[in-house]
mmCIF file with all atom_site columns, C-alpha atoms in Angstrom:
data_model
loop_
_atom_site.group_PDB
_atom_site.id
_atom_site.type_symbol
_atom_site.label_atom_id
_atom_site.label_alt_id
_atom_site.label_comp_id
_atom_site.label_asym_id
_atom_site.label_entity_id
_atom_site.label_seq_id
_atom_site.pdbx_PDB_ins_code
_atom_site.Cartn_x
_atom_site.Cartn_y
_atom_site.Cartn_z
_atom_site.occupancy
_atom_site.B_iso_or_equiv
_atom_site.pdbx_formal_charge
_atom_site.auth_seq_id
_atom_site.auth_comp_id
_atom_site.auth_asym_id
_atom_site.auth_atom_id
_atom_site.pdbx_PDB_model_num
ATOM 1   C CA . MET K 1 1   ? 30.998 -37.429 -33.707 1.00 92.00 ? 4   MET K CA 1
ATOM 2   C CA . ILE K 1 2   ? 28.710 -36.032 -30.903 1.00 95.00 ? 5   ILE K CA 1
ATOM 3   C CA . ARG K 1 3   ? 28.732 -38.594 -28.028 1.00 96.00 ? 6   ARG K CA 1
ATOM 4   C CA . VAL K 1 4   ? 25.363 -39.288 -26.263 1.00 96.00 ? 7   VAL K CA 1
ATOM 5   C CA . LEU K 1 5   ? 24.294 -41.543 -23.557 1.00 96.00 ? 8   LEU K CA 1
ATOM 6   C CA . VAL K 1 6   ? 21.052 -42.289 -22.595 1.00 96.00 ? 9   VAL K CA 1
ATOM 7   C CA . ALA K 1 7   ? 19.364 -42.857 -19.244 1.00 95.00 ? 10  ALA K CA 1
ATOM 8   C CA . ASP K 1 8   ? 15.885 -43.881 -19.142 1.00 93.00 ? 11  ASP K CA 1
ATOM 9   C CA . ASP K 1 9   ? 14.614 -46.903 -16.477 1.00 92.00 ? 12  ASP K CA 1
ATOM 10  C CA . GLN K 1 10  ? 12.503 -48.100 -19.355 1.00 91.00 ? 13  GLN K CA 1
ATOM 11  C CA . ALA K 1 11  ? 14.398 -50.178 -21.504 1.00 92.00 ? 14  ALA K CA 1
ATOM 12  C CA . LEU K 1 12  ? 11.687 -49.682 -24.635 1.00 91.00 ? 15  LEU K CA 1
ATOM 13  C CA . LEU K 1 13  ? 12.559 -46.294 -24.746 1.00 89.00 ? 16  LEU K CA 1
ATOM 14  C CA . ARG K 1 14  ? 16.199 -46.925 -24.511 1.00 91.00 ? 17  ARG K CA 1
ATOM 15  C CA . GLY K 1 15  ? 16.279 -48.564 -27.197 1.00 92.00 ? 18  GLY K CA 1
ATOM 16  C CA . SER K 1 16  ? 14.149 -46.098 -29.470 1.00 92.00 ? 19  SER K CA 1
ATOM 17  C CA . PHE K 1 17  ? 16.209 -43.621 -28.354 1.00 92.00 ? 20  PHE K CA 1
ATOM 18  C CA . LYS K 1 18  ? 19.689 -45.532 -29.221 1.00 93.00 ? 21  LYS K CA 1
ATOM 19  C CA . VAL K 1 19  ? 18.352 -46.741 -32.466 1.00 94.00 ? 22  VAL K CA 1
ATOM 20  C CA . LEU K 1 20  ? 17.433 -42.868 -33.068 1.00 93.00 ? 23  LEU K CA 1
ATOM 21  C CA . VAL K 1 21  ? 20.646 -41.395 -31.940 1.00 94.00 ? 24  VAL K CA 1
ATOM 22  C CA . ASP K 1 22  ? 22.680 -44.121 -33.952 1.00 94.00 ? 25  ASP K CA 1
ATOM 23  C CA . SER K 1 23  ? 21.032 -43.635 -37.056 1.00 94.00 ? 26  SER K CA 1
ATOM 24  C CA . GLU K 1 24  ? 22.408 -40.306 -37.759 1.00 94.00 ? 27  GLU K CA 1
ATOM 25  C CA . PRO K 1 25  ? 25.799 -40.116 -39.229 1.00 94.00 ? 28  PRO K CA 1
ATOM 26  C CA . ASP K 1 26  ? 27.037 -37.675 -36.357 1.00 95.00 ? 29  ASP K CA 1
ATOM 27  C CA . LEU K 1 27  ? 26.040 -39.222 -33.656 1.00 96.00 ? 30  LEU K CA 1
ATOM 28  C CA . GLU K 1 28  ? 26.908 -42.011 -31.435 1.00 95.00 ? 31  GLU K CA 1
ATOM 29  C CA . VAL K 1 29  ? 25.189 -44.206 -28.120 1.00 96.00 ? 32  VAL K CA 1
ATOM 30  C CA . VAL K 1 30  ? 28.027 -44.424 -26.045 1.00 95.00 ? 33  VAL K CA 1
ATOM 31  C CA . GLY K 1 31  ? 26.196 -46.207 -22.973 1.00 95.00 ? 34  GLY K CA 1
ATOM 32  C CA . GLU K 1 32  ? 23.296 -46.520 -21.809 1.00 95.00 ? 35  GLU K CA 1
ATOM 33  C CA . ALA K 1 33  ? 21.876 -46.316 -17.848 1.00 95.00 ? 36  ALA K CA 1
ATOM 34  C CA . ALA K 1 34  ? 18.601 -47.448 -15.974 1.00 94.00 ? 37  ALA K CA 1
ATOM 35  C CA . THR K 1 35  ? 18.992 -45.565 -12.698 1.00 95.00 ? 38  THR K CA 1
ATOM 36  C CA . GLY K 1 36  ? 20.680 -42.427 -11.962 1.00 93.00 ? 39  GLY K CA 1
ATOM 37  C CA . VAL K 1 37  ? 23.561 -43.653 -10.063 1.00 95.00 ? 40  VAL K CA 1
ATOM 38  C CA . GLU K 1 38  ? 24.071 -46.008 -13.390 1.00 95.00 ? 41  GLU K CA 1
ATOM 39  C CA . ALA K 1 39  ? 23.669 -42.812 -15.342 1.00 95.00 ? 42  ALA K CA 1
ATOM 40  C CA . VAL K 1 40  ? 26.806 -41.056 -13.201 1.00 95.00 ? 43  VAL K CA 1
ATOM 41  C CA . ALA K 1 41  ? 28.818 -43.904 -13.557 1.00 95.00 ? 44  ALA K CA 1
ATOM 42  C CA . VAL K 1 42  ? 28.590 -44.257 -16.971 1.00 95.00 ? 45  VAL K CA 1
ATOM 43  C CA . ALA K 1 43  ? 29.254 -40.712 -17.683 1.00 95.00 ? 46  ALA K CA 1
ATOM 44  C CA . LEU K 1 44  ? 32.092 -40.319 -15.589 1.00 94.00 ? 47  LEU K CA 1
ATOM 45  C CA . GLU K 1 45  ? 33.670 -43.688 -17.466 1.00 94.00 ? 48  GLU K CA 1
ATOM 46  C CA . THR K 1 46  ? 32.583 -42.423 -21.074 1.00 94.00 ? 49  THR K CA 1
ATOM 47  C CA . ARG K 1 47  ? 32.428 -38.371 -20.915 1.00 95.00 ? 50  ARG K CA 1
ATOM 48  C CA . PRO K 1 48  ? 29.623 -38.262 -23.414 1.00 95.00 ? 51  PRO K CA 1
ATOM 49  C CA . ASP K 1 49  ? 29.157 -34.904 -25.121 1.00 94.00 ? 52  ASP K CA 1
ATOM 50  C CA . VAL K 1 50  ? 25.538 -35.436 -24.037 1.00 94.00 ? 53  VAL K CA 1
ATOM 51  C CA . VAL K 1 51  ? 23.388 -36.989 -21.383 1.00 95.00 ? 54  VAL K CA 1
ATOM 52  C CA . LEU K 1 52  ? 19.351 -37.833 -22.254 1.00 94.00 ? 55  LEU K CA 1
ATOM 53  C CA . MET K 1 53  ? 18.387 -37.940 -19.116 1.00 93.00 ? 56  MET K CA 1
ATOM 54  C CA . ASP K 1 54  ? 15.214 -38.920 -17.704 1.00 90.00 ? 57  ASP K CA 1
ATOM 55  C CA . VAL K 1 55  ? 13.597 -37.384 -14.321 1.00 88.00 ? 58  VAL K CA 1
ATOM 56  C CA . ARG K 1 56  ? 11.999 -40.622 -13.005 1.00 87.00 ? 59  ARG K CA 1
ATOM 57  C CA . MET K 1 57  ? 14.162 -42.913 -12.206 1.00 91.00 ? 60  MET K CA 1
ATOM 58  C CA . PRO K 1 58  ? 15.337 -45.558 -9.205  1.00 88.00 ? 61  PRO K CA 1
ATOM 59  C CA . GLU K 1 59  ? 17.808 -45.182 -6.967  1.00 89.00 ? 62  GLU K CA 1
ATOM 60  C CA . MET K 1 60  ? 18.562 -41.812 -7.654  1.00 90.00 ? 63  MET K CA 1
ATOM 61  C CA . ASP K 1 61  ? 16.171 -39.589 -10.177 1.00 90.00 ? 64  ASP K CA 1
ATOM 62  C CA . GLY K 1 62  ? 17.580 -37.628 -12.681 1.00 90.00 ? 65  GLY K CA 1
ATOM 63  C CA . ILE K 1 63  ? 17.426 -34.109 -10.853 1.00 90.00 ? 66  ILE K CA 1
ATOM 64  C CA . GLU K 1 64  ? 20.188 -35.081 -8.253  1.00 92.00 ? 67  GLU K CA 1
ATOM 65  C CA . ALA K 1 65  ? 21.899 -37.168 -11.174 1.00 94.00 ? 68  ALA K CA 1
ATOM 66  C CA . THR K 1 66  ? 22.523 -34.125 -13.587 1.00 92.00 ? 69  THR K CA 1
ATOM 67  C CA . ARG K 1 67  ? 23.782 -32.259 -10.244 1.00 90.00 ? 70  ARG K CA 1
ATOM 68  C CA . ARG K 1 68  ? 26.318 -34.718 -9.248  1.00 91.00 ? 71  ARG K CA 1
ATOM 69  C CA . LEU K 1 69  ? 27.503 -34.682 -12.964 1.00 90.00 ? 72  LEU K CA 1
ATOM 70  C CA . GLY K 1 70  ? 28.531 -31.025 -12.940 1.00 82.00 ? 73  GLY K CA 1
ATOM 71  C CA . ASP K 1 71  ? 30.487 -30.501 -16.031 1.00 81.00 ? 74  ASP K CA 1
ATOM 72  C CA . VAL K 1 72  ? 31.414 -33.497 -16.676 1.00 86.00 ? 75  VAL K CA 1
ATOM 73  C CA . SER K 1 73  ? 28.320 -33.891 -19.658 1.00 89.00 ? 76  SER K CA 1
ATOM 74  C CA . ARG K 1 74  ? 25.656 -31.416 -21.063 1.00 90.00 ? 77  ARG K CA 1
ATOM 75  C CA . VAL K 1 75  ? 22.534 -32.853 -19.692 1.00 91.00 ? 78  VAL K CA 1
ATOM 76  C CA . LEU K 1 76  ? 19.383 -32.620 -22.035 1.00 91.00 ? 79  LEU K CA 1
ATOM 77  C CA . ILE K 1 77  ? 16.325 -33.431 -19.879 1.00 87.00 ? 80  ILE K CA 1
ATOM 78  C CA . VAL K 1 78  ? 13.859 -35.714 -21.266 1.00 86.00 ? 81  VAL K CA 1
ATOM 79  C CA . THR K 1 79  ? 10.556 -36.158 -19.622 1.00 80.00 ? 82  THR K CA 1
ATOM 80  C CA . MET K 1 80  ? 7.099  -37.296 -19.453 1.00 78.00 ? 83  MET K CA 1
ATOM 81  C CA . PHE K 1 81  ? 6.193  -35.063 -16.794 1.00 67.00 ? 84  PHE K CA 1
ATOM 82  C CA . ASP K 1 82  ? 5.789  -31.378 -18.075 1.00 62.00 ? 85  ASP K CA 1
ATOM 83  C CA . LEU K 1 83  ? 5.522  -29.704 -14.293 1.00 62.00 ? 86  LEU K CA 1
ATOM 84  C CA . ASP K 1 84  ? 7.197  -26.590 -13.213 1.00 59.00 ? 87  ASP K CA 1
ATOM 85  C CA . ALA K 1 85  ? 9.637  -27.819 -10.432 1.00 65.00 ? 88  ALA K CA 1
ATOM 86  C CA . TYR K 1 86  ? 10.781 -30.666 -12.616 1.00 72.00 ? 89  TYR K CA 1
ATOM 87  C CA . VAL K 1 87  ? 12.025 -27.070 -15.215 1.00 71.00 ? 90  VAL K CA 1
ATOM 88  C CA . TYR K 1 88  ? 13.098 -25.324 -12.066 1.00 72.00 ? 91  TYR K CA 1
ATOM 89  C CA . ASP K 1 89  ? 14.990 -27.976 -10.739 1.00 78.00 ? 92  ASP K CA 1
ATOM 90  C CA . ALA K 1 90  ? 16.413 -29.660 -14.061 1.00 79.00 ? 93  ALA K CA 1
ATOM 91  C CA . LEU K 1 91  ? 17.916 -26.112 -14.913 1.00 77.00 ? 94  LEU K CA 1
ATOM 92  C CA . ARG K 1 92  ? 18.999 -25.302 -10.833 1.00 78.00 ? 95  ARG K CA 1
ATOM 93  C CA . ALA K 1 93  ? 20.957 -28.391 -11.228 1.00 81.00 ? 96  ALA K CA 1
ATOM 94  C CA . GLY K 1 94  ? 22.327 -27.543 -14.407 1.00 82.00 ? 97  GLY K CA 1
ATOM 95  C CA . ALA K 1 95  ? 20.807 -28.827 -17.110 1.00 85.00 ? 98  ALA K CA 1
ATOM 96  C CA . SER K 1 96  ? 21.069 -26.968 -20.710 1.00 83.00 ? 99  SER K CA 1
ATOM 97  C CA . GLY K 1 97  ? 17.614 -28.367 -22.224 1.00 81.00 ? 100 GLY K CA 1
ATOM 98  C CA . PHE K 1 98  ? 14.411 -29.850 -21.072 1.00 81.00 ? 101 PHE K CA 1
ATOM 99  C CA . LEU K 1 99  ? 12.100 -31.891 -23.599 1.00 82.00 ? 102 LEU K CA 1
ATOM 100 C CA . LEU K 1 100 ? 9.091  -34.039 -23.570 1.00 79.00 ? 103 LEU K CA 1
ATOM 101 C CA . LYS K 1 101 ? 8.963  -37.414 -24.452 1.00 80.00 ? 104 LYS K CA 1
ATOM 102 C CA . ASP K 1 102 ? 6.531  -36.727 -26.600 1.00 80.00 ? 105 ASP K CA 1
ATOM 103 C CA . THR K 1 103 ? 8.944  -34.564 -28.775 1.00 81.00 ? 106 THR K CA 1
ATOM 104 C CA . PRO K 1 104 ? 9.053  -35.317 -32.946 1.00 86.00 ? 107 PRO K CA 1
ATOM 105 C CA . PRO K 1 105 ? 12.568 -37.401 -33.146 1.00 90.00 ? 108 PRO K CA 1
ATOM 106 C CA . ALA K 1 106 ? 13.884 -34.650 -35.744 1.00 89.00 ? 109 ALA K CA 1
ATOM 107 C CA . ASP K 1 107 ? 13.232 -32.403 -33.239 1.00 86.00 ? 110 ASP K CA 1
ATOM 108 C CA . LEU K 1 108 ? 15.140 -34.665 -30.339 1.00 88.00 ? 111 LEU K CA 1
ATOM 109 C CA . ILE K 1 109 ? 18.266 -34.840 -32.958 1.00 92.00 ? 112 ILE K CA 1
ATOM 110 C CA . ALA K 1 110 ? 18.629 -31.273 -33.564 1.00 88.00 ? 113 ALA K CA 1
ATOM 111 C CA . ALA K 1 111 ? 17.858 -30.856 -29.647 1.00 87.00 ? 114 ALA K CA 1
ATOM 112 C CA . ILE K 1 112 ? 21.396 -33.156 -28.804 1.00 91.00 ? 115 ILE K CA 1
ATOM 113 C CA . ARG K 1 113 ? 23.047 -30.949 -31.503 1.00 90.00 ? 116 ARG K CA 1
ATOM 114 C CA . VAL K 1 114 ? 22.150 -27.588 -30.124 1.00 83.00 ? 117 VAL K CA 1
ATOM 115 C CA . VAL K 1 115 ? 23.338 -28.741 -26.469 1.00 85.00 ? 118 VAL K CA 1
ATOM 116 C CA . ALA K 1 116 ? 26.324 -30.622 -28.160 1.00 87.00 ? 119 ALA K CA 1
ATOM 117 C CA . ALA K 1 117 ? 27.433 -27.232 -29.662 1.00 80.00 ? 120 ALA K CA 1
ATOM 118 C CA . GLY K 1 118 ? 27.172 -25.385 -26.606 1.00 74.00 ? 121 GLY K CA 1
ATOM 119 C CA . ASP K 1 119 ? 23.607 -23.497 -26.636 1.00 68.00 ? 122 ASP K CA 1
ATOM 120 C CA . ALA K 1 120 ? 21.088 -23.974 -24.264 1.00 67.00 ? 123 ALA K CA 1
ATOM 121 C CA . LEU K 1 121 ? 17.133 -25.624 -25.469 1.00 66.00 ? 124 LEU K CA 1
ATOM 122 C CA . LEU K 1 122 ? 15.692 -23.058 -23.753 1.00 61.00 ? 125 LEU K CA 1
ATOM 123 C CA . ALA K 1 123 ? 12.574 -22.350 -25.823 1.00 55.00 ? 126 ALA K CA 1
ATOM 124 C CA . PRO K 1 124 ? 10.223 -19.183 -24.677 1.00 53.00 ? 127 PRO K CA 1
ATOM 125 C CA . ALA K 1 125 ? 7.416  -21.856 -23.433 1.00 57.00 ? 128 ALA K CA 1
ATOM 126 C CA . VAL K 1 126 ? 10.051 -23.548 -21.562 1.00 60.00 ? 129 VAL K CA 1
ATOM 127 C CA . THR K 1 127 ? 11.350 -20.109 -20.504 1.00 59.00 ? 130 THR K CA 1
ATOM 128 C CA . ARG K 1 128 ? 7.900  -18.774 -19.231 1.00 60.00 ? 131 ARG K CA 1
ATOM 129 C CA . ARG K 1 129 ? 7.306  -22.099 -17.155 1.00 62.00 ? 132 ARG K CA 1
ATOM 130 C CA . LEU K 1 130 ? 10.474 -21.091 -15.413 1.00 63.00 ? 133 LEU K CA 1
ATOM 131 C CA . ILE K 1 131 ? 9.716  -17.774 -14.860 1.00 60.00 ? 134 ILE K CA 1
ATOM 132 C CA . GLU K 1 132 ? 6.419  -18.611 -13.054 1.00 62.00 ? 135 GLU K CA 1
ATOM 133 C CA . GLU K 1 133 ? 8.409  -21.433 -10.992 1.00 61.00 ? 136 GLU K CA 1
ATOM 134 C CA . PHE K 1 134 ? 10.407 -18.118 -9.617  1.00 60.00 ? 137 PHE K CA 1
ATOM 135 C CA . ALA K 1 135 ? 7.051  -16.470 -9.241  1.00 56.00 ? 138 ALA K CA 1
ATOM 136 C CA . ARG K 1 136 ? 5.658  -19.381 -7.206  1.00 60.00 ? 139 ARG K CA 1
ATOM 137 C CA . ILE K 1 137 ? 8.342  -20.403 -4.894  1.00 56.00 ? 140 ILE K CA 1
ATOM 138 C CA . PRO K 1 138 ? 9.322  -17.724 -1.788  1.00 52.00 ? 141 PRO K CA 1
ATOM 139 C CA . ALA K 1 139 ? 11.855 -14.687 -2.328  1.00 48.00 ? 142 ALA K CA 1
ATOM 140 C CA . SER K 1 140 ? 15.209 -15.978 -2.129  1.00 50.00 ? 143 SER K CA 1
ATOM 141 C CA . PRO K 1 141 ? 17.846 -13.923 -1.303  1.00 47.00 ? 144 PRO K CA 1
ATOM 142 C CA . ARG K 1 142 ? 20.028 -12.440 -4.260  1.00 47.00 ? 145 ARG K CA 1
ATOM 143 C CA . VAL K 1 143 ? 22.965 -15.029 -4.440  1.00 46.00 ? 146 VAL K CA 1
ATOM 144 C CA . ARG K 1 144 ? 24.441 -13.948 -7.347  1.00 52.00 ? 147 ARG K CA 1
ATOM 145 C CA . ALA K 1 145 ? 25.963 -10.342 -8.209  1.00 67.00 ? 148 ALA K CA 1
ATOM 146 C CA . LEU K 1 146 ? 26.223 -8.950  -11.371 1.00 80.00 ? 149 LEU K CA 1
ATOM 147 C CA . GLU K 1 147 ? 29.585 -7.110  -10.976 1.00 78.00 ? 150 GLU K CA 1
ATOM 148 C CA . GLY K 1 148 ? 31.348 -6.196  -13.757 1.00 86.00 ? 151 GLY K CA 1
ATOM 149 C CA . VAL K 1 149 ? 28.582 -6.331  -15.978 1.00 91.00 ? 152 VAL K CA 1
ATOM 150 C CA . THR K 1 150 ? 27.971 -3.289  -18.405 1.00 92.00 ? 153 THR K CA 1
ATOM 151 C CA . GLU K 1 151 ? 24.725 -1.631  -19.189 1.00 92.00 ? 154 GLU K CA 1
ATOM 152 C CA . ARG K 1 152 ? 24.446 -3.025  -22.313 1.00 94.00 ? 155 ARG K CA 1
ATOM 153 C CA . GLU K 1 153 ? 24.928 -6.253  -20.948 1.00 94.00 ? 156 GLU K CA 1
ATOM 154 C CA . ARG K 1 154 ? 22.433 -5.889  -18.130 1.00 93.00 ? 157 ARG K CA 1
ATOM 155 C CA . GLU K 1 155 ? 20.348 -5.054  -21.502 1.00 93.00 ? 158 GLU K CA 1
ATOM 156 C CA . VAL K 1 156 ? 21.125 -8.163  -22.985 1.00 94.00 ? 159 VAL K CA 1
ATOM 157 C CA . LEU K 1 157 ? 20.631 -10.273 -19.845 1.00 92.00 ? 160 LEU K CA 1
ATOM 158 C CA . THR K 1 158 ? 17.320 -9.255  -19.071 1.00 90.00 ? 161 THR K CA 1
ATOM 159 C CA . LEU K 1 159 ? 15.891 -9.874  -22.650 1.00 90.00 ? 162 LEU K CA 1
ATOM 160 C CA . ILE K 1 160 ? 17.446 -13.355 -22.195 1.00 85.00 ? 163 ILE K CA 1
ATOM 161 C CA . ALA K 1 161 ? 15.518 -13.418 -18.891 1.00 81.00 ? 164 ALA K CA 1
ATOM 162 C CA . ARG K 1 162 ? 12.459 -12.544 -21.169 1.00 79.00 ? 165 ARG K CA 1
ATOM 163 C CA . GLY K 1 163 ? 12.483 -15.141 -23.238 1.00 73.00 ? 166 GLY K CA 1
ATOM 164 C CA . LEU K 1 164 ? 14.568 -13.657 -26.495 1.00 79.00 ? 167 LEU K CA 1
ATOM 165 C CA . SER K 1 165 ? 16.037 -15.091 -28.725 1.00 79.00 ? 168 SER K CA 1
ATOM 166 C CA . ASN K 1 166 ? 19.154 -13.491 -30.170 1.00 84.00 ? 169 ASN K CA 1
ATOM 167 C CA . THR K 1 167 ? 17.848 -12.398 -33.296 1.00 86.00 ? 170 THR K CA 1
ATOM 168 C CA . GLU K 1 168 ? 15.185 -11.138 -31.575 1.00 88.00 ? 171 GLU K CA 1
ATOM 169 C CA . ILE K 1 169 ? 17.510 -8.901  -28.970 1.00 91.00 ? 172 ILE K CA 1
ATOM 170 C CA . ALA K 1 170 ? 19.600 -7.888  -32.066 1.00 93.00 ? 173 ALA K CA 1
ATOM 171 C CA . LYS K 1 171 ? 16.055 -5.991  -33.581 1.00 93.00 ? 174 LYS K CA 1
ATOM 172 C CA . HIS K 1 172 ? 15.163 -4.491  -30.152 1.00 94.00 ? 175 HIS K CA 1
ATOM 173 C CA . LEU K 1 173 ? 18.424 -3.475  -29.778 1.00 94.00 ? 176 LEU K CA 1
ATOM 174 C CA . GLN K 1 174 ? 19.193 -2.694  -33.057 1.00 94.00 ? 177 GLN K CA 1
ATOM 175 C CA . VAL K 1 175 ? 22.900 -3.802  -33.272 1.00 94.00 ? 178 VAL K CA 1
ATOM 176 C CA . THR K 1 176 ? 23.997 -6.807  -34.828 1.00 94.00 ? 179 THR K CA 1
ATOM 177 C CA . LEU K 1 177 ? 23.038 -10.411 -34.769 1.00 90.00 ? 180 LEU K CA 1
ATOM 178 C CA . ALA K 1 178 ? 27.168 -10.809 -33.807 1.00 93.00 ? 181 ALA K CA 1
ATOM 179 C CA . THR K 1 179 ? 27.430 -7.935  -31.371 1.00 95.00 ? 182 THR K CA 1
ATOM 180 C CA . VAL K 1 180 ? 24.625 -9.870  -29.718 1.00 93.00 ? 183 VAL K CA 1
ATOM 181 C CA . LYS K 1 181 ? 26.799 -12.996 -29.395 1.00 90.00 ? 184 LYS K CA 1
ATOM 182 C CA . THR K 1 182 ? 30.064 -10.960 -28.513 1.00 94.00 ? 185 THR K CA 1
ATOM 183 C CA . HIS K 1 183 ? 27.463 -9.697  -25.527 1.00 95.00 ? 186 HIS K CA 1
ATOM 184 C CA . ILE K 1 184 ? 26.654 -12.887 -24.288 1.00 92.00 ? 187 ILE K CA 1
ATOM 185 C CA . SER K 1 185 ? 30.036 -14.815 -24.492 1.00 90.00 ? 188 SER K CA 1
ATOM 186 C CA . HIS K 1 186 ? 31.208 -11.722 -22.313 1.00 93.00 ? 189 HIS K CA 1
ATOM 187 C CA . LEU K 1 187 ? 28.345 -12.650 -19.809 1.00 92.00 ? 190 LEU K CA 1
ATOM 188 C CA . LEU K 1 188 ? 28.457 -16.483 -19.415 1.00 88.00 ? 191 LEU K CA 1
ATOM 189 C CA . ASN K 1 189 ? 32.487 -15.642 -18.985 1.00 89.00 ? 192 ASN K CA 1
ATOM 190 C CA . LYS K 1 190 ? 31.925 -12.688 -16.523 1.00 90.00 ? 193 LYS K CA 1
ATOM 191 C CA . LEU K 1 191 ? 28.769 -15.104 -14.649 1.00 88.00 ? 194 LEU K CA 1
ATOM 192 C CA . GLU K 1 192 ? 30.631 -18.294 -15.195 1.00 82.00 ? 195 GLU K CA 1
ATOM 193 C CA . ALA K 1 193 ? 27.876 -19.414 -16.831 1.00 81.00 ? 196 ALA K CA 1
ATOM 194 C CA . ARG K 1 194 ? 27.697 -22.180 -18.424 1.00 76.00 ? 197 ARG K CA 1
ATOM 195 C CA . ASP K 1 195 ? 24.486 -21.475 -21.230 1.00 75.00 ? 198 ASP K CA 1
ATOM 196 C CA . ARG K 1 196 ? 21.656 -19.988 -21.693 1.00 78.00 ? 199 ARG K CA 1
ATOM 197 C CA . ALA K 1 197 ? 19.537 -21.633 -19.017 1.00 74.00 ? 200 ALA K CA 1
ATOM 198 C CA . GLN K 1 198 ? 22.032 -20.418 -16.397 1.00 78.00 ? 201 GLN K CA 1
ATOM 199 C CA . LEU K 1 199 ? 22.097 -16.868 -17.557 1.00 84.00 ? 202 LEU K CA 1
ATOM 200 C CA . VAL K 1 200 ? 18.338 -17.116 -17.439 1.00 80.00 ? 203 VAL K CA 1
ATOM 201 C CA . ILE K 1 201 ? 18.518 -18.288 -13.579 1.00 78.00 ? 204 ILE K CA 1
ATOM 202 C CA . ALA K 1 202 ? 21.393 -15.366 -12.975 1.00 82.00 ? 205 ALA K CA 1
ATOM 203 C CA . ALA K 1 203 ? 18.951 -12.583 -14.384 1.00 84.00 ? 206 ALA K CA 1
ATOM 204 C CA . TYR K 1 204 ? 16.795 -13.483 -11.779 1.00 78.00 ? 207 TYR K CA 1
ATOM 205 C CA . GLU K 1 205 ? 18.798 -14.425 -8.237  1.00 77.00 ? 208 GLU K CA 1
ATOM 206 C CA . SER K 1 206 ? 20.816 -11.066 -9.248  1.00 80.00 ? 209 SER K CA 1
ATOM 207 C CA . GLY K 1 207 ? 17.600 -9.309  -8.873  1.00 78.00 ? 210 GLY K CA 1
ATOM 208 C CA . LEU K 1 208 ? 18.267 -7.670  -12.330 1.00 81.00 ? 211 LEU K CA 1
ATOM 209 C CA . VAL K 1 209 ? 14.552 -9.301  -13.392 1.00 75.00 ? 212 VAL K CA 1
ATOM 210 C CA . ALA K 1 210 ? 11.860 -8.854  -10.855 1.00 67.00 ? 213 ALA K CA 1
ATOM 211 C CA . VAL K 1 211 ? 8.862  -11.679 -11.382 1.00 56.00 ? 214 VAL K CA 1
ATOM 212 C CA . ALA K 1 212 ? 5.295  -9.758  -10.937 1.00 50.00 ? 215 ALA K CA 1
ATOM 213 C CA . ARG K 1 213 ? 3.472  -11.211 -8.000  1.00 45.00 ? 216 ARG K CA 1
#
């Protein structure tokens, strides 16, 4: 079973998410939270696989709650606000995905499974917003080196940062899908990144990929 915590300050939405999640045979809601503080406390107590995290909540917003959870649980940000800053801040805080509240129910369920499996829900549209956010903010010192990363792995990392899927990367480099997955696994280990979202950030913060300004 994939264990889920629902964190949202609106009781009606929490209830709707709970009914939706519990209707799936492989998913179950193990806790609810109405504030960011509650989200952190309940997550530490129940250790869910995935936290559905709202952004705007009382006492502590979802971004800070995500940051405080660290590696306790994977976080899927679910919000009504499709703003660049939220995408960037959420991913920098350690979120593994970003969805809007008008996402179809089937897509939300699929997203929970994707994030629980250890992948990042980083669609090309979200990647583009993240890139735009890097272009908007002032340039910062390179905070992450790519020591130990091979040339081929750098190529793969660059393509990930450009929003390509594993299949597209395999086609671009003319290698098998299994080879691409192996390179990504190596990148995750070498860069101490939890998922694809953090690899995108590493690519930009290391200076490997530059944003056109």
